[in-house]
CSV table of N, CA, C and O in Angstrom, one decimal:
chain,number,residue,atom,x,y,z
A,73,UNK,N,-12.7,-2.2,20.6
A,73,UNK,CA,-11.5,-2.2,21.4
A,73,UNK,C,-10.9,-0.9,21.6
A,73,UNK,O,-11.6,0.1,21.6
A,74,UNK,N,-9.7,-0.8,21.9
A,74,UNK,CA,-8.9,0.3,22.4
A,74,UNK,C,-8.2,1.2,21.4
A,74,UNK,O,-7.9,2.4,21.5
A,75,UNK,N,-7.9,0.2,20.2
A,75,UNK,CA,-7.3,0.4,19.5
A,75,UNK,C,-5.3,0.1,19.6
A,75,UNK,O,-4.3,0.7,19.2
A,76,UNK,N,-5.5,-1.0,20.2
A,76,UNK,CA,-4.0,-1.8,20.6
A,76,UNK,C,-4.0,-2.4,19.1
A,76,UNK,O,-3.3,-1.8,18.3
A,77,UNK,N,-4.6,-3.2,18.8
A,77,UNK,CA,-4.7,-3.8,17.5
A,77,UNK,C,-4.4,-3.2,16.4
A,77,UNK,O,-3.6,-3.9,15.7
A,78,UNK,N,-4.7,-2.2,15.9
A,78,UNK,CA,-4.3,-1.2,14.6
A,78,UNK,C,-3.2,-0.4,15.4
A,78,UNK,O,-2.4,0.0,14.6
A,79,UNK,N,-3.0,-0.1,16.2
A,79,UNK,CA,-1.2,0.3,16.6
A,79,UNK,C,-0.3,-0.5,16.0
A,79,UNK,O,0.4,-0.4,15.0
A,80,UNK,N,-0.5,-1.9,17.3
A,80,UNK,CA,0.6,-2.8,16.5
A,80,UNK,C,0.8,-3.0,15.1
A,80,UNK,O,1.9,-2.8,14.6
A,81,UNK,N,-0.4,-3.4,14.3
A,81,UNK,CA,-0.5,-3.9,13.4
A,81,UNK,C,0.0,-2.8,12.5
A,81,UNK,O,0.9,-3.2,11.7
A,82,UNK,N,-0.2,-1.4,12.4
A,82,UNK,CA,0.6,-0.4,12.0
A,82,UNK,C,2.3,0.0,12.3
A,82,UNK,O,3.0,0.7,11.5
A,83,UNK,N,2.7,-0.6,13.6
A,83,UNK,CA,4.0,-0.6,13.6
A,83,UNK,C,4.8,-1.4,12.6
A,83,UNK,O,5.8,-1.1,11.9
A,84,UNK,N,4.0,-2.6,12.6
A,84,UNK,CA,4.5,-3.8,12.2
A,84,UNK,C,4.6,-3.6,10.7
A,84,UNK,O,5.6,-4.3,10.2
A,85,UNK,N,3.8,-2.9,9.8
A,85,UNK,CA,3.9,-2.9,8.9
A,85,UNK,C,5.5,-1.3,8.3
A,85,UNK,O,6.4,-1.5,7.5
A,86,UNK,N,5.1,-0.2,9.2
A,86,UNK,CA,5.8,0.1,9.2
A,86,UNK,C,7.3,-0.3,9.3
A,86,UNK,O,8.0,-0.1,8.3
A,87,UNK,N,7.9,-0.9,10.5
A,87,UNK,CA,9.0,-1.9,10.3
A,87,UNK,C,9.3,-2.9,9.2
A,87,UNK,O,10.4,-3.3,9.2
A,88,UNK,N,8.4,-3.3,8.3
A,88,UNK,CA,8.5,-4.6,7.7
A,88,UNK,C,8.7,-3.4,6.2
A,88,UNK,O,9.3,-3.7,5.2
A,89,UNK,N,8.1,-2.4,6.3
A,89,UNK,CA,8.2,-1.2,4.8
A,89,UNK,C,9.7,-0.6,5.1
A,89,UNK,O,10.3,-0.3,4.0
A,90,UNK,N,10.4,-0.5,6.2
A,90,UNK,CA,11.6,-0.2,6.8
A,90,UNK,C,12.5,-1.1,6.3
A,90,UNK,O,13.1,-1.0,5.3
A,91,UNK,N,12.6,-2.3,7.3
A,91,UNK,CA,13.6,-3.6,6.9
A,91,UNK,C,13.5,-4.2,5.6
A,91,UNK,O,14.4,-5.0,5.3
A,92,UNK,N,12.3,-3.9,4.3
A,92,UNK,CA,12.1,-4.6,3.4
A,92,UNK,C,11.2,-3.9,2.5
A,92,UNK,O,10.0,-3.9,2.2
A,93,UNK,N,12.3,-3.0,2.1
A,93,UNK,CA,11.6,-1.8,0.9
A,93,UNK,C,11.1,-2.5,-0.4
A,93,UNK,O,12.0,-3.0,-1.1
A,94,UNK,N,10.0,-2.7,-0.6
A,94,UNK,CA,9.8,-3.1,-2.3
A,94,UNK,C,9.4,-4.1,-2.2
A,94,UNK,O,8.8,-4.5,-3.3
A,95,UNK,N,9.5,-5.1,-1.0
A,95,UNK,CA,9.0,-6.3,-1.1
A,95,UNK,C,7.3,-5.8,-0.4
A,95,UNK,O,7.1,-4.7,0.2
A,96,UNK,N,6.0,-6.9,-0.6
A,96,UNK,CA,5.2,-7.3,-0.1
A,96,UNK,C,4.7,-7.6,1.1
A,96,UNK,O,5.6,-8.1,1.8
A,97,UNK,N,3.7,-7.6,1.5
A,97,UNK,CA,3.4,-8.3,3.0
A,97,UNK,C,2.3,-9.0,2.8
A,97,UNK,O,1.5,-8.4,2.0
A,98,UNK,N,1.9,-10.3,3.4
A,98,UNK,CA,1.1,-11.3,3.3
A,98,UNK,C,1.1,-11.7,4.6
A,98,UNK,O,1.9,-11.7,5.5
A,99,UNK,N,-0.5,-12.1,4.4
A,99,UNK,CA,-0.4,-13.0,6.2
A,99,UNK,C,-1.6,-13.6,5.9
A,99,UNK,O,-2.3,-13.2,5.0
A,100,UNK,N,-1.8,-14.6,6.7
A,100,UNK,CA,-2.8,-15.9,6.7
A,100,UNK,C,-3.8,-15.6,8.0
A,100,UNK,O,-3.5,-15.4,9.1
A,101,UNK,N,-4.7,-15.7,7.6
A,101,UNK,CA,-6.0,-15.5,9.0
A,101,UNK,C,-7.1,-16.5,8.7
A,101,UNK,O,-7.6,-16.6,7.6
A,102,UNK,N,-7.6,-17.2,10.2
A,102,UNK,CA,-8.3,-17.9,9.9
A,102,UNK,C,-9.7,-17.5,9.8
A,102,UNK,O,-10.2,-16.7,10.6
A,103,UNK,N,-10.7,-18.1,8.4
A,103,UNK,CA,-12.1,-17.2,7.7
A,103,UNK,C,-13.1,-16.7,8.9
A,103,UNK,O,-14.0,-15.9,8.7
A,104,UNK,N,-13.0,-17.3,10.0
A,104,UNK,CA,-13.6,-17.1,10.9
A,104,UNK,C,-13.7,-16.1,11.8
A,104,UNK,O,-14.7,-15.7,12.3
A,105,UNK,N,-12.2,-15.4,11.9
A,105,UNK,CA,-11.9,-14.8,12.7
A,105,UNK,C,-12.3,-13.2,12.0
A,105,UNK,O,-11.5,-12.5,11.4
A,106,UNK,N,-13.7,-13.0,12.2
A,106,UNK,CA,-14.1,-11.5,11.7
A,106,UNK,C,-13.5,-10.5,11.9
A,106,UNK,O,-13.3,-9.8,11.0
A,107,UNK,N,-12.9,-10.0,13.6
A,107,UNK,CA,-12.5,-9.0,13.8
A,107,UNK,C,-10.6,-8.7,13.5
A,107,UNK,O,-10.0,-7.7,13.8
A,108,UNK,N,-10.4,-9.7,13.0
A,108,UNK,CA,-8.7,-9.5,12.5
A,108,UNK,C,-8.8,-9.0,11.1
A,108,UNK,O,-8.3,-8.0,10.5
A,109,UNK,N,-9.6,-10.0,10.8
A,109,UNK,CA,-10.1,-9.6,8.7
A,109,UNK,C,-10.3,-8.0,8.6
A,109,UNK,O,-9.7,-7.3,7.9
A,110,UNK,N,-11.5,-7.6,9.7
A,110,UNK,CA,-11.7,-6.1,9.4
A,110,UNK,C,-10.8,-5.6,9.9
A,110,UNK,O,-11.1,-4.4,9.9
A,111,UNK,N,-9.6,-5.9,10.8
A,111,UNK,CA,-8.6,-4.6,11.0
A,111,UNK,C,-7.8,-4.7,9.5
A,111,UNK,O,-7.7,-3.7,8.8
A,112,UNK,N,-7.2,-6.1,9.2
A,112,UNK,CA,-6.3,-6.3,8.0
A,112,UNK,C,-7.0,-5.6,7.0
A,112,UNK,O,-6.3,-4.9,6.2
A,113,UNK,N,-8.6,-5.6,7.0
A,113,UNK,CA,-9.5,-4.8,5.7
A,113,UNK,C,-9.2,-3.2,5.9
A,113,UNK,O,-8.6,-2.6,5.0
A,114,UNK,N,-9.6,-2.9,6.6
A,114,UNK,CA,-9.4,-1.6,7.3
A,114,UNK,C,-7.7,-1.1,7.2
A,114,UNK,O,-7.3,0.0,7.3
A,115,UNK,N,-6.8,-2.2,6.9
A,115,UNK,CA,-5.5,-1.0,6.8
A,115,UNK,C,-5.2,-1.7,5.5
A,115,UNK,O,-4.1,-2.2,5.2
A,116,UNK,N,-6.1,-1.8,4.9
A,116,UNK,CA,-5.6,-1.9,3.2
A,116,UNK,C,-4.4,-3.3,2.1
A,116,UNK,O,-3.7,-3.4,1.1
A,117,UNK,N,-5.2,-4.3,3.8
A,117,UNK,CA,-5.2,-5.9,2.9
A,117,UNK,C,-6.7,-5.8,2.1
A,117,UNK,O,-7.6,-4.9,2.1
A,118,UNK,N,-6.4,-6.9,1.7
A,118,UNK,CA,-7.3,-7.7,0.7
A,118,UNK,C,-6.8,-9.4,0.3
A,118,UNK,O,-5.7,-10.0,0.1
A,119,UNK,N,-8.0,-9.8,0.4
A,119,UNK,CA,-8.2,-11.8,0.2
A,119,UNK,C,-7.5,-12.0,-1.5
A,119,UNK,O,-8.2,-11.8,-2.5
A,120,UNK,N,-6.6,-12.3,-1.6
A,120,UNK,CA,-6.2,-13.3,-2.7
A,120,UNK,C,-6.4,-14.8,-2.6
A,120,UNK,O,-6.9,-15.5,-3.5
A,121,UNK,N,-6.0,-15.1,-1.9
A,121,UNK,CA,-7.1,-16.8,-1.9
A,121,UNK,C,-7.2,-17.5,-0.9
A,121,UNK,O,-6.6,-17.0,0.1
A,122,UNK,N,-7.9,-18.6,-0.7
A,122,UNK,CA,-8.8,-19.4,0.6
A,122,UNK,C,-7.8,-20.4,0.3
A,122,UNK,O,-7.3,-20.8,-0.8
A,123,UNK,N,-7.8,-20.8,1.5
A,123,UNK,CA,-7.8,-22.6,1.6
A,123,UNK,C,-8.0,-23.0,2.4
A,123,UNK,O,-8.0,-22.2,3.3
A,124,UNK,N,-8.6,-24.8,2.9
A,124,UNK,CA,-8.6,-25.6,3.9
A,124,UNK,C,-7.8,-26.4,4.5
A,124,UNK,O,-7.1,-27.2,3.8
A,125,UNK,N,-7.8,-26.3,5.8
A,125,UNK,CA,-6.9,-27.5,6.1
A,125,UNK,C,-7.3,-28.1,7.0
A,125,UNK,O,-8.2,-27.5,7.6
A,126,UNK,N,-7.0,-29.4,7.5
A,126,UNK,CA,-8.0,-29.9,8.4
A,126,UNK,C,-7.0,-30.4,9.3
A,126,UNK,O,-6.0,-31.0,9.0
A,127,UNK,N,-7.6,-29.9,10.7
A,127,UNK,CA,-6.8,-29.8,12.2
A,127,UNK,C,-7.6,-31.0,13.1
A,127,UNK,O,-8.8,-31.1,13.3
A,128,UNK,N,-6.8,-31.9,13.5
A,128,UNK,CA,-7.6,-33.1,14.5
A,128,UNK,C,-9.1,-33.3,14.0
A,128,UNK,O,-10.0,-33.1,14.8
A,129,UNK,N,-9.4,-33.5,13.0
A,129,UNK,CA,-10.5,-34.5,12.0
A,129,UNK,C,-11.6,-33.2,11.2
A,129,UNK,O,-12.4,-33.5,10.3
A,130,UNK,N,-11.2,-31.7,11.9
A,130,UNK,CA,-12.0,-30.6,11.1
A,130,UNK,C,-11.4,-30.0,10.2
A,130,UNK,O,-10.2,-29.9,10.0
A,131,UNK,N,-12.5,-29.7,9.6
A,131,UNK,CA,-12.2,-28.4,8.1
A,131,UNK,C,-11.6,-27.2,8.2
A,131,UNK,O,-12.5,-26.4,7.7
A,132,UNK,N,-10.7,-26.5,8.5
A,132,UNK,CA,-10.4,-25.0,9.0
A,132,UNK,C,-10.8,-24.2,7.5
A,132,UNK,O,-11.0,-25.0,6.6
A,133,UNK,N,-10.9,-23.0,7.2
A,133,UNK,CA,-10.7,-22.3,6.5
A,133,UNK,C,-10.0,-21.1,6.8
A,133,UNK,O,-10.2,-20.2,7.7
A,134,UNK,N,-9.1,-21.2,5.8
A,134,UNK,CA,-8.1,-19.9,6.0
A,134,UNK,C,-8.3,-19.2,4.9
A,134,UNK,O,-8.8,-19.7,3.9
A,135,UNK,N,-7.7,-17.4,5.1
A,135,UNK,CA,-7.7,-16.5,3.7
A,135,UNK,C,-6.2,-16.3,3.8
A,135,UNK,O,-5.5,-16.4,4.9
A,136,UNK,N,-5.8,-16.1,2.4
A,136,UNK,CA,-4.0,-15.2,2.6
A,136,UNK,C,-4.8,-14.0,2.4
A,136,UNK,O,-5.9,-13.9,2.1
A,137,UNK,N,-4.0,-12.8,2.8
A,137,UNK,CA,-4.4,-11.5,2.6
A,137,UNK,C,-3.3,-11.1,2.1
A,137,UNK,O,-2.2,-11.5,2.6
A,138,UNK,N,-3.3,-10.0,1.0
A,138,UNK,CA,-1.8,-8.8,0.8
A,138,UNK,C,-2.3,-7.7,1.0
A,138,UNK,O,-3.6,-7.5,0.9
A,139,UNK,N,-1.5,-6.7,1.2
A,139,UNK,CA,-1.4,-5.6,1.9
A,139,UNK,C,-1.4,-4.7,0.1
A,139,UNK,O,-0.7,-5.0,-0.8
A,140,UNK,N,-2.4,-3.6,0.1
A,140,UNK,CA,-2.5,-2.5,-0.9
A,140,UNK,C,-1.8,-1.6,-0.6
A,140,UNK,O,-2.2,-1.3,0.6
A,141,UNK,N,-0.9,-0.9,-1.0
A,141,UNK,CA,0.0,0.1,-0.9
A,141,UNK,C,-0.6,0.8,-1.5
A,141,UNK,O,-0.3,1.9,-1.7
């Protein structure tokens, strides 16, 4: 890509280290979605745990991810 994706996703964390000093950041992505995982991987999340949930009769798999300071 262009690199629109790690801009935002770098503002965003920036603002969220701004408005919410000391606290954490977490976010849920679905296991599928390869190219979100490696931006979140690439700015210093990591997988704390999976789960499934099931959407109109399928299995989804999701990861939580936190953010490594």
């Amino acid at each position: 890509g262009r690199g629109y994706g790690e801009n935002l996703l770098r503002s965003c964390i920036d603002f969220l280290h701004d408005e919410f000093p000391g606290d954490g950041i977490r976010l849920t992505v679905a296991a599928n979605n390869t190219r979100a995982k490696h931006l979140y991987e690439k700015n210093n999340f990591h997988t704390v745990f999976s789960f499934e949930k099931i959407y109109k009769g399928k299995n989804l798999l999701f990861e939580v991810m936190v953010l490594n300071d």
